[in-house]
Tab-separated table of N, CA, C and O in Angstrom:
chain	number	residue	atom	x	y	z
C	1	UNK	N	53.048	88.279	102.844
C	1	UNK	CA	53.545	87.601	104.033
C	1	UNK	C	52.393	87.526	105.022
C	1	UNK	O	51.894	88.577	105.426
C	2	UNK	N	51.912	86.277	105.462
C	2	UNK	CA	50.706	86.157	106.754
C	2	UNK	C	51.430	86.366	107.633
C	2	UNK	O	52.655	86.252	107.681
C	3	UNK	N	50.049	86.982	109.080
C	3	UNK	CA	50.567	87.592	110.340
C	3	UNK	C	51.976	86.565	110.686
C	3	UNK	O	53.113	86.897	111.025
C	4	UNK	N	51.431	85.319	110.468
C	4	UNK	CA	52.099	84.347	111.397
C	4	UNK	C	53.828	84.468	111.059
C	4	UNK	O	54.732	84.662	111.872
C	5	UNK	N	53.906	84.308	109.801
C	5	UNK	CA	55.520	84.968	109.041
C	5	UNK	C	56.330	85.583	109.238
C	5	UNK	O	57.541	85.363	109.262
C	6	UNK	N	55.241	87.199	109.555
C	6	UNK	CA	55.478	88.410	110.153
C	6	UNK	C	56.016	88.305	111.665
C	6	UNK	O	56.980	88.882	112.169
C	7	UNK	N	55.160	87.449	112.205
C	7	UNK	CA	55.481	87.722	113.766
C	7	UNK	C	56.852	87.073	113.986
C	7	UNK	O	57.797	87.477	114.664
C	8	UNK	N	56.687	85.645	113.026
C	8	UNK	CA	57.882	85.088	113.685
C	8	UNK	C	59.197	85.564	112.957
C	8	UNK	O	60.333	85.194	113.254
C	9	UNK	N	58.916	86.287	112.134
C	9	UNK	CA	60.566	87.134	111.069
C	9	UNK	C	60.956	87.930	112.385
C	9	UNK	O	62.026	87.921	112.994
C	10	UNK	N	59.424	88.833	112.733
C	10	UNK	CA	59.993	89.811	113.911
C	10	UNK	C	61.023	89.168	115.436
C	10	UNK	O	61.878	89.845	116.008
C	11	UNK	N	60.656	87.836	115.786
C	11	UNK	CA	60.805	87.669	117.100
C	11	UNK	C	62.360	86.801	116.478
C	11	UNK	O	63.264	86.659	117.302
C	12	UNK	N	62.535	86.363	115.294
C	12	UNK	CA	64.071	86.231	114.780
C	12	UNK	C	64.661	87.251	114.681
C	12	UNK	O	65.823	87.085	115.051
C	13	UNK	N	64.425	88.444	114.305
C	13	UNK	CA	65.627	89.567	114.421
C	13	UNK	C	65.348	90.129	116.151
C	13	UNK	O	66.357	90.698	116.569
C	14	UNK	N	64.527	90.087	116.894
C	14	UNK	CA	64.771	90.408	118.198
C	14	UNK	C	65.676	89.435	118.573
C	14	UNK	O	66.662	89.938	119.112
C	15	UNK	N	65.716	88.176	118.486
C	15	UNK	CA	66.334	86.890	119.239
C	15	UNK	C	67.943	87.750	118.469
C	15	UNK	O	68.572	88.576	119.129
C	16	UNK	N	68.316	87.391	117.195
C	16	UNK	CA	69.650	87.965	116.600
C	16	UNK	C	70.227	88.949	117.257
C	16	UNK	O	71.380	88.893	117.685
C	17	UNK	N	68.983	90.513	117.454
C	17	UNK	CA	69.360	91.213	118.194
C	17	UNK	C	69.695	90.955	119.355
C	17	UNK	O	70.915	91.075	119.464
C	18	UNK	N	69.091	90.585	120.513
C	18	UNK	CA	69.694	89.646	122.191
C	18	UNK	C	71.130	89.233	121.672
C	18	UNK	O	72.158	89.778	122.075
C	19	UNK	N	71.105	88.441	120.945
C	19	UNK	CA	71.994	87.162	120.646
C	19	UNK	C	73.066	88.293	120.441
C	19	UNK	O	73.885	88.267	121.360
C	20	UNK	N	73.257	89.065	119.713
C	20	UNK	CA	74.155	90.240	119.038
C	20	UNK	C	74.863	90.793	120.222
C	20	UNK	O	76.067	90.803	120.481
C	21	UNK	N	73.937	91.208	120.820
C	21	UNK	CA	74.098	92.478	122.594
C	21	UNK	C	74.669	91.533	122.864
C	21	UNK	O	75.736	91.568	122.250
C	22	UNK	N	74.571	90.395	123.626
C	22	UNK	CA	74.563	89.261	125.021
C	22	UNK	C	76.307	88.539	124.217
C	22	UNK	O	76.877	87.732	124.951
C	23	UNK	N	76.746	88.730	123.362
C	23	UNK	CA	77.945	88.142	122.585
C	23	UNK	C	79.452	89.537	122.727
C	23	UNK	O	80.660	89.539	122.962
C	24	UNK	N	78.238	90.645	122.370
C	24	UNK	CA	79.829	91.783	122.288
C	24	UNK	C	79.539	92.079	123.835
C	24	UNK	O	80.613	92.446	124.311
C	25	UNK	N	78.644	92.078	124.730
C	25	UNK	CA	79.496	92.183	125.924
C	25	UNK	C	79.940	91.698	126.669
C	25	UNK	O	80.528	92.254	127.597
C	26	UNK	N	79.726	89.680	126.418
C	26	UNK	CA	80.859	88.954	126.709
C	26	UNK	C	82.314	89.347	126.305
C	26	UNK	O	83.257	89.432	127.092
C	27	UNK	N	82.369	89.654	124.478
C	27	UNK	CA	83.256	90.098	123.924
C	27	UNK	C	84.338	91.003	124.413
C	27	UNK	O	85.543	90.768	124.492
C	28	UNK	N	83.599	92.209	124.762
C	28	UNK	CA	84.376	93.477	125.343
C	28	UNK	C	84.803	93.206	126.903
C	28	UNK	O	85.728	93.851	127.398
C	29	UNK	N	84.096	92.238	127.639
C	29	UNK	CA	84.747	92.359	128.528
C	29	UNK	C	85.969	91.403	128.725
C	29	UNK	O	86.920	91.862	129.358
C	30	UNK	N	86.049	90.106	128.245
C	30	UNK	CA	87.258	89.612	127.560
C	30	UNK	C	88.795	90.498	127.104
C	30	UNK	O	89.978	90.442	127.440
C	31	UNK	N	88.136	91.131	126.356
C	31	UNK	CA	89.189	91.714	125.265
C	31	UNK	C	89.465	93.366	126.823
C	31	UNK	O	90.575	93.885	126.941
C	32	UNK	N	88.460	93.744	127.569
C	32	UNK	CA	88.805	94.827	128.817
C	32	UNK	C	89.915	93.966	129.596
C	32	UNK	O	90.988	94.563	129.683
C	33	UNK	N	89.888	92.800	130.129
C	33	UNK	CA	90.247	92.152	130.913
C	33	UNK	C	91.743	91.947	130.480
C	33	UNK	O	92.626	92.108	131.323
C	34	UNK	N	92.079	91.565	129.077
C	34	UNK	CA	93.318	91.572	128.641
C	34	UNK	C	94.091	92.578	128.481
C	34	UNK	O	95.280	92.662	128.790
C	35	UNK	N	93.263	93.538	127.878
C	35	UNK	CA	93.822	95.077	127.683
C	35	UNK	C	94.441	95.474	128.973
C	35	UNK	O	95.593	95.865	129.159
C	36	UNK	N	93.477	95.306	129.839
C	36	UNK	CA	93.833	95.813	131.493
C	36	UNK	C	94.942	95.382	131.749
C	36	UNK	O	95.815	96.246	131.828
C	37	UNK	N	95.389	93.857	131.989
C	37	UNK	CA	96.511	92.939	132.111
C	37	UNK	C	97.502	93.477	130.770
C	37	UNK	O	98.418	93.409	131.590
C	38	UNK	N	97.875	93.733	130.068
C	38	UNK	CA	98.419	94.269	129.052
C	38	UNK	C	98.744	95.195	129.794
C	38	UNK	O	99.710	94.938	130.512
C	39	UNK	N	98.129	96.577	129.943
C	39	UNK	CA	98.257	97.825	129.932
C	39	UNK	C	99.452	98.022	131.588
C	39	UNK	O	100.405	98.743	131.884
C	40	UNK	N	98.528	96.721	132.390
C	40	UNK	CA	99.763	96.573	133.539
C	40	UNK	C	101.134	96.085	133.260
C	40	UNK	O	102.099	96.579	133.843
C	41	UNK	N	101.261	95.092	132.352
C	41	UNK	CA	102.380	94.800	131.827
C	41	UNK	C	103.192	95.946	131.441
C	41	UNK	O	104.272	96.254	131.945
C	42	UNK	N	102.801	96.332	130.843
C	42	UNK	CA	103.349	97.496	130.110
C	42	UNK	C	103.719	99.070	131.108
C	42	UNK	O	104.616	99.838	130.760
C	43	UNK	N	103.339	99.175	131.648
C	43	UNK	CA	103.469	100.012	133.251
C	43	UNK	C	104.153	99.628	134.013
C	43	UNK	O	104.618	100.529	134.711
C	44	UNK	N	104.632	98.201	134.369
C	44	UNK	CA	105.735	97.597	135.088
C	44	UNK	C	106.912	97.872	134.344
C	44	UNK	O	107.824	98.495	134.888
C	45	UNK	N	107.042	97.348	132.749
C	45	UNK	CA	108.194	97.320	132.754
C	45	UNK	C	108.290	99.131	132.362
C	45	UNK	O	108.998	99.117	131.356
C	46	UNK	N	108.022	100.274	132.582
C	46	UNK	CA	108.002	101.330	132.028
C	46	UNK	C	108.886	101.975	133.693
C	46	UNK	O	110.019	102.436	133.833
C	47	UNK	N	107.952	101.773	134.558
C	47	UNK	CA	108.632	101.757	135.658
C	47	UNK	C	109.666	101.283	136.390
C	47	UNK	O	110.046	101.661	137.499
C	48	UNK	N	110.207	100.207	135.514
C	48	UNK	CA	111.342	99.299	135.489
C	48	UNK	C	112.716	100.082	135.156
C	48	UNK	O	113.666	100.383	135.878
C	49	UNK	N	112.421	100.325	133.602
C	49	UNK	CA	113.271	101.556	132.618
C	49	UNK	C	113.424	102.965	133.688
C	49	UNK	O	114.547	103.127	134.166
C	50	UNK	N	112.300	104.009	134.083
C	50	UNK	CA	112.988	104.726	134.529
C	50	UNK	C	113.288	104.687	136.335
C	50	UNK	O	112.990	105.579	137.129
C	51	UNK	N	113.981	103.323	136.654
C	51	UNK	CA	114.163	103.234	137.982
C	51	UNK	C	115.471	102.951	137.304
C	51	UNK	O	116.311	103.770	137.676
C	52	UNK	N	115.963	102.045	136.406
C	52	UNK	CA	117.342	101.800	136.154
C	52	UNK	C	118.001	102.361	134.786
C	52	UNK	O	119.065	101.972	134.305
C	53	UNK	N	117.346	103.123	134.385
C	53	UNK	CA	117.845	103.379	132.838
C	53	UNK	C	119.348	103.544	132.705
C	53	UNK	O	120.112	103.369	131.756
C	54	UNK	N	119.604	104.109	134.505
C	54	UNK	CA	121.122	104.679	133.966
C	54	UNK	C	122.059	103.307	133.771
C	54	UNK	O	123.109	103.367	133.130
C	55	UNK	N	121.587	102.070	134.380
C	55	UNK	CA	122.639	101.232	134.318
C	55	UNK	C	121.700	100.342	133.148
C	55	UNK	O	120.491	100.464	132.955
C	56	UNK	N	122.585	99.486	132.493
C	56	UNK	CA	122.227	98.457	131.155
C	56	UNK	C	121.335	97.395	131.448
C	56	UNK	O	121.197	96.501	132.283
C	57	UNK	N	120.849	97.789	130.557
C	57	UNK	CA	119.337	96.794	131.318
C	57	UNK	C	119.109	95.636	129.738
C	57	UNK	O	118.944	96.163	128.638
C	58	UNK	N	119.131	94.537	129.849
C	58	UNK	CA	118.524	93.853	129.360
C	58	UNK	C	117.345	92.831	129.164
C	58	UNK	O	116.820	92.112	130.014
C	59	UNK	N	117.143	92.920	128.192
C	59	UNK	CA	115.832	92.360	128.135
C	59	UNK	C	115.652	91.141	128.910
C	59	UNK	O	114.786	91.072	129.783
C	60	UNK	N	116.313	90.326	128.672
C	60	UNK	CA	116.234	89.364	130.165
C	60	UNK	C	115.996	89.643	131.452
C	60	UNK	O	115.443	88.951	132.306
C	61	UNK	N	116.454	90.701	131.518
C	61	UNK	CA	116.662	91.150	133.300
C	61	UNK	C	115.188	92.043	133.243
C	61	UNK	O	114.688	92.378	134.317
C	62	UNK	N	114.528	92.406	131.979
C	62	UNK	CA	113.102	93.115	131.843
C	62	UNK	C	112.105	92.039	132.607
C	62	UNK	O	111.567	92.077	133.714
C	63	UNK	N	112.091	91.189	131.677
C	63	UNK	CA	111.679	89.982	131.678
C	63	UNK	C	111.350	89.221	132.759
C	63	UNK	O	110.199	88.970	133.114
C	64	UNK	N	112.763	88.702	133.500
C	64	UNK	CA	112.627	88.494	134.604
C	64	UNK	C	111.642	89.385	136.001
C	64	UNK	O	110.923	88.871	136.857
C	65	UNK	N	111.946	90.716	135.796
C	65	UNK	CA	111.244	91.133	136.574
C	65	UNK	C	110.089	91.206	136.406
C	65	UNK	O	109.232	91.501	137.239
C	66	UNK	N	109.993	91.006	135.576
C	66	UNK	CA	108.000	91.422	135.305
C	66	UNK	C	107.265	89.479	135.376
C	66	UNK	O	106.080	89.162	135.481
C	67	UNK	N	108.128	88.819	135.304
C	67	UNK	CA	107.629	87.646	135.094
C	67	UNK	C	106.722	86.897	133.681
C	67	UNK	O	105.886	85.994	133.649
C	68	UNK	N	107.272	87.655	132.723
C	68	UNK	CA	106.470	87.157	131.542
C	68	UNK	C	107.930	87.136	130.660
C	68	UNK	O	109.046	87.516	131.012
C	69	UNK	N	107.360	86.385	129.041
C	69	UNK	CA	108.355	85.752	128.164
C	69	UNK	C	108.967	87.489	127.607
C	69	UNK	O	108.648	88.542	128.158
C	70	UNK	N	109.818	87.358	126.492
C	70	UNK	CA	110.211	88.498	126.043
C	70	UNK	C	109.169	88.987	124.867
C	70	UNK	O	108.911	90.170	124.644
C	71	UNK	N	108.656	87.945	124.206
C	71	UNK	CA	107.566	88.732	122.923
C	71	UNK	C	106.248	88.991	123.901
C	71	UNK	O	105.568	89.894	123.413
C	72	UNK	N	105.747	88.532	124.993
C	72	UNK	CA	104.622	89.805	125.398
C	72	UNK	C	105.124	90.633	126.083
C	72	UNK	O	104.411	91.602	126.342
C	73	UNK	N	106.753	90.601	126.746
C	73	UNK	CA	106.502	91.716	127.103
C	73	UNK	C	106.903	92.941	126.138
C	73	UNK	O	106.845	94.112	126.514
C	74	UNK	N	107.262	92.595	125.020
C	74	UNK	CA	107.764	93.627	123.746
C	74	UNK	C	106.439	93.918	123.609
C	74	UNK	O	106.019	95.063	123.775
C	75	UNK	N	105.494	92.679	123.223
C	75	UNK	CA	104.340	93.586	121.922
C	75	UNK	C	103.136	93.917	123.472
C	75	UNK	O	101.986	94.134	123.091
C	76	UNK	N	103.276	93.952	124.684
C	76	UNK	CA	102.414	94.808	125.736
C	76	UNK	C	102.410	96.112	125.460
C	76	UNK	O	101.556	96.984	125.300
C	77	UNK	N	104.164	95.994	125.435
C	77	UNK	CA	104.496	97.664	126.107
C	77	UNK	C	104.597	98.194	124.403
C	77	UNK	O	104.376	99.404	124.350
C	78	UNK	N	104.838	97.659	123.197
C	78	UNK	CA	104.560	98.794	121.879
C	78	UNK	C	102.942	98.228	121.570
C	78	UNK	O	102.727	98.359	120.365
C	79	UNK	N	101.910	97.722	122.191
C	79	UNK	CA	100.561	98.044	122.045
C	79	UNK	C	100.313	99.274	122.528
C	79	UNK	O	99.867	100.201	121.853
C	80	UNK	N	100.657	99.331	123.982
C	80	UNK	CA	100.339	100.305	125.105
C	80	UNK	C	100.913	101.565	124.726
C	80	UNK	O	100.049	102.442	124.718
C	81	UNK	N	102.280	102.056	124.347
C	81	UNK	CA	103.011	102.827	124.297
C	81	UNK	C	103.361	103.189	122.625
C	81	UNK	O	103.982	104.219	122.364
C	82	UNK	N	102.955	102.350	121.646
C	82	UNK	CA	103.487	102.734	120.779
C	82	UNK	C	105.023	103.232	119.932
C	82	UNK	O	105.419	103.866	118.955
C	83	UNK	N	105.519	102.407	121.135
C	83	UNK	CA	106.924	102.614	121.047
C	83	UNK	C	107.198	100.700	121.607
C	83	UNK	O	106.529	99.856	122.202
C	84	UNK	N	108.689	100.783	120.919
C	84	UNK	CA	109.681	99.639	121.339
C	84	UNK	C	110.014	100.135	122.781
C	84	UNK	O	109.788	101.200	123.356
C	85	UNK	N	110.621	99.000	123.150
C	85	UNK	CA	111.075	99.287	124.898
C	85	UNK	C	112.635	100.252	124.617
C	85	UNK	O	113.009	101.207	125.299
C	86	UNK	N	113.332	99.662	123.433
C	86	UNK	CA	114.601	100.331	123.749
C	86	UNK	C	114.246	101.902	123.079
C	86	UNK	O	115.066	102.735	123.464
C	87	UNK	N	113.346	102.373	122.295
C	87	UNK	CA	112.681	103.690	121.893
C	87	UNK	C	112.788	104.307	122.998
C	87	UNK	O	113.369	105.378	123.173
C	88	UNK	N	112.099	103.506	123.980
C	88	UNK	CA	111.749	104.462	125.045
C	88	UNK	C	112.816	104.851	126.374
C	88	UNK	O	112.891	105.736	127.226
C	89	UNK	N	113.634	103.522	125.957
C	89	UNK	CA	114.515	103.608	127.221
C	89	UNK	C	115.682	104.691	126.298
C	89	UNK	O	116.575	105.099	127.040
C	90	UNK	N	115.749	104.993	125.415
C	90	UNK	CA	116.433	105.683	124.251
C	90	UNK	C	115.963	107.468	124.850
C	90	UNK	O	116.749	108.315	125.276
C	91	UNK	N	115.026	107.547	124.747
C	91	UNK	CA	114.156	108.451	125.080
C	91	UNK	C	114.017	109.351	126.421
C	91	UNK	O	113.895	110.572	126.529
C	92	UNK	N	114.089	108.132	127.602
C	92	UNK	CA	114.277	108.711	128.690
C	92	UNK	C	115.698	109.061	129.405
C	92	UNK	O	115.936	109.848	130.322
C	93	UNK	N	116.690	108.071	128.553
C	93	UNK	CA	118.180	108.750	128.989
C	93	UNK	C	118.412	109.940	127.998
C	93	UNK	O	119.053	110.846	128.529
C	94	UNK	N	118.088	110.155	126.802
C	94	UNK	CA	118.480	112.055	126.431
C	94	UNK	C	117.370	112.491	126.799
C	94	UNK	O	117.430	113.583	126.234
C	95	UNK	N	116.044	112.490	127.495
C	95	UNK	CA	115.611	113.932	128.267
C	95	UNK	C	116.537	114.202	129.530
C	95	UNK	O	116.721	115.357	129.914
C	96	UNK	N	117.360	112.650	130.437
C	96	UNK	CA	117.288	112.786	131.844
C	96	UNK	C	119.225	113.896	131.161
C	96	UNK	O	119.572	114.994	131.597
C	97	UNK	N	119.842	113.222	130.307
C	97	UNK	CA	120.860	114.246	129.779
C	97	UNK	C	120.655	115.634	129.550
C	97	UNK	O	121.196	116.635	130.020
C	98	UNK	N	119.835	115.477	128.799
C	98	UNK	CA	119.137	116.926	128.564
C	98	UNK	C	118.808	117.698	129.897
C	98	UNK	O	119.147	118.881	129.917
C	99	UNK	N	118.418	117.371	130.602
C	99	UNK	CA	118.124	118.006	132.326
C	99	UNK	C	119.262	118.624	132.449
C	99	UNK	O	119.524	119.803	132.211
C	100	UNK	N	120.227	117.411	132.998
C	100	UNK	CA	121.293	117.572	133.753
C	100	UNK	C	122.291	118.337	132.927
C	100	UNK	O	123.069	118.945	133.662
C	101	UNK	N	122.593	118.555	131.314
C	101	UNK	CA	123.222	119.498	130.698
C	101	UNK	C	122.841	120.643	131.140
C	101	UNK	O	123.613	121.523	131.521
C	102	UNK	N	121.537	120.720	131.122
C	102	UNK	CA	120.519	122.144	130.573
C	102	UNK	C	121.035	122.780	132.281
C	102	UNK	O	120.955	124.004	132.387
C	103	UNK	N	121.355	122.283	133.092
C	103	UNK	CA	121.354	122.810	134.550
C	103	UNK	C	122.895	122.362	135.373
C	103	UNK	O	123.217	122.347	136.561
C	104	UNK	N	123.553	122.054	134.223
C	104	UNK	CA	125.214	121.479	134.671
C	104	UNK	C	126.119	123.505	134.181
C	104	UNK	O	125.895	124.403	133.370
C	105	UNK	N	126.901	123.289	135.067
C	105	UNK	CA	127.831	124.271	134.786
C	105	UNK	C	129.317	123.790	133.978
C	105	UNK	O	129.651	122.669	134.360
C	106	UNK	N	130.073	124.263	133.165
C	106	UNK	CA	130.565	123.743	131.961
C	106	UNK	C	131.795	123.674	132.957
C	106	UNK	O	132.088	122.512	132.676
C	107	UNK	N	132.395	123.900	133.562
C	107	UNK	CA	133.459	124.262	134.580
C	107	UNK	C	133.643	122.946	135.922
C	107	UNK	O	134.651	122.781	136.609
C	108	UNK	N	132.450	122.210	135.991
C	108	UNK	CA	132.029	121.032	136.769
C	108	UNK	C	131.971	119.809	136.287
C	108	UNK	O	132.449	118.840	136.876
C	109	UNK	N	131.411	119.757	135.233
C	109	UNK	CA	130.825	119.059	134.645
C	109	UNK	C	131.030	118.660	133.128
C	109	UNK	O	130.392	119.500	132.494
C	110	UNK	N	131.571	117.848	132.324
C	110	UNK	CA	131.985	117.681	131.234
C	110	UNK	C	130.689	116.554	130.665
C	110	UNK	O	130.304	115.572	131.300
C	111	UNK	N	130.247	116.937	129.516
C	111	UNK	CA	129.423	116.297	128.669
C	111	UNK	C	129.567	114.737	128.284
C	111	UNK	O	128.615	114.016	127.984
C	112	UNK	N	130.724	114.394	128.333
C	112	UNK	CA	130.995	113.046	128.218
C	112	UNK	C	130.860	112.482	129.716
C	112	UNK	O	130.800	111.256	129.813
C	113	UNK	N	130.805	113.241	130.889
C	113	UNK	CA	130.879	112.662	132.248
C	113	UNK	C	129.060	112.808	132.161
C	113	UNK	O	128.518	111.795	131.718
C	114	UNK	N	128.426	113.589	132.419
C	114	UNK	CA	126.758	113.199	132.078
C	114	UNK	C	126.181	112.185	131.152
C	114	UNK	O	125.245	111.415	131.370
C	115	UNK	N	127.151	112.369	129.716
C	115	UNK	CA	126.163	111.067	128.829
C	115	UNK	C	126.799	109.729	129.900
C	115	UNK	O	125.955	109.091	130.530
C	116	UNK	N	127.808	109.479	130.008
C	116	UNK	CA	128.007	107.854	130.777
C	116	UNK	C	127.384	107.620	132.107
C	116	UNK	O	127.325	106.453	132.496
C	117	UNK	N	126.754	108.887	133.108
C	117	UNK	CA	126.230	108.651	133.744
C	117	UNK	C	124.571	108.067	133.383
C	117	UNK	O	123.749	107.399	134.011
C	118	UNK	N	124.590	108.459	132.568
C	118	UNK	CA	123.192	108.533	132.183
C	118	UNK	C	122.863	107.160	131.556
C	118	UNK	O	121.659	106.908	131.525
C	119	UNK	N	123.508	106.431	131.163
C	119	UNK	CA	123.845	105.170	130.456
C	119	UNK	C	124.037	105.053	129.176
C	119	UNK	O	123.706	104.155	128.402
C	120	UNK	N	124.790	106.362	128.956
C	120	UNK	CA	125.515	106.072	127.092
C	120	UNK	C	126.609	105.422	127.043
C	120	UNK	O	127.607	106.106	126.812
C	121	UNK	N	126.725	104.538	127.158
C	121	UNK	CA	128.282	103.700	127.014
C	121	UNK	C	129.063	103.893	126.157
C	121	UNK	O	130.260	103.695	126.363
C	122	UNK	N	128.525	104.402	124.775
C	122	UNK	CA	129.249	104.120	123.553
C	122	UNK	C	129.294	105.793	123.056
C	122	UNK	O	128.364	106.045	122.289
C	123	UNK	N	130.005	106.723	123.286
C	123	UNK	CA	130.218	108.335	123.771
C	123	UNK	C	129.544	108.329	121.716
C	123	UNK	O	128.539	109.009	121.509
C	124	UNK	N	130.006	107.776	120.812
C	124	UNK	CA	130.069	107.887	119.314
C	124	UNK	C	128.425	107.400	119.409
C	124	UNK	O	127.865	108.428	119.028
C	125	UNK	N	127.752	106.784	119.592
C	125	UNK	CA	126.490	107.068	119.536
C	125	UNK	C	125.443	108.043	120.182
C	125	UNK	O	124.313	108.361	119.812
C	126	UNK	N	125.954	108.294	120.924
C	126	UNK	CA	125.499	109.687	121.710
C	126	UNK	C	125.272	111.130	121.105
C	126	UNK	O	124.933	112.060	121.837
C-alpha cells in the first residue's frame, strides 16, 4: 500500500469515526427527548391512579386527563413501569386495603366495608 493509500484509508476511518460520534449523539438525544416525554406520561397517569383509585376509573377518563390516545398512554406507562395500568391500579388498592385492615379494629370495621371503600366492587374478586 503507498503513503498516499495509507493516508487516505486513515482520514476515511477518522471521517466514519466523526460521522459514527456526530449520528449516535444526534441519536441519543432524540430517543432522551422521547424517553423523557414518555417517562412524564407515564408519571401523570400514575399520579392519576393513586389520587382516584378508590373510585372506577376508566381508561377514557385516563386518557382524557393526560391528553393523549389510549395505546400511548398504555405502552408509556408498561415501558416506564413494567406493568399494565390496571396491574398497577390492582396493586395500589390491596396495599391501600392492606393498610387499613392491618390498622382497622374487627369490632368497627368489617372487611367487606374496607375492600368497597377501596374500590373492589365485585367483593368475589377480592
Amino acid at each position: 500500500m503507498s503513503k498516499s493509500e495509507a493516508g487516505g484509508a486513515k482520514d476515511l476511518v477518522a471521517n466514519l469515526i466523526e460521522w459514527a460520534a456526530t449520528s449516535l449523539k444526534k441519536g441519543r438525544a432524540r430517543v432522551l427527548v422521547t424517553n423523557v416525554a414518555r417517562a412524564s406520561t407515564a408519571n401523570r397517569v400514575r399520579n392519576c391512579i393513586e389520587e382516584g383509585f378508590r373510585e372506577v376509573l376508566h381508561l377514557e377518563d385516563l386518557c382524557r386527563a393526560i391528553g393523549v390516545g389510549s395505546r400511548t398512554l398504555q405502552r408509556c406507562f408498561r415501558e416506564h413501569y413494567r406493568l399494565t395500568i390496571s396491574q398497577y391500579l390492582l396493586s395500589v388498592r390491596l396495599h391501600a386495603t392492606h393498610r387499613e385492615l392491618s390498622a382497622a379494629r374487627p369490632q368497627e370495621r368489617s372487611v367487606t366495608e374496607i375492600a368497597l371503600r377501596n374500590g373492589f366492587t365485585h367483593l368475589g374478586r377480592f
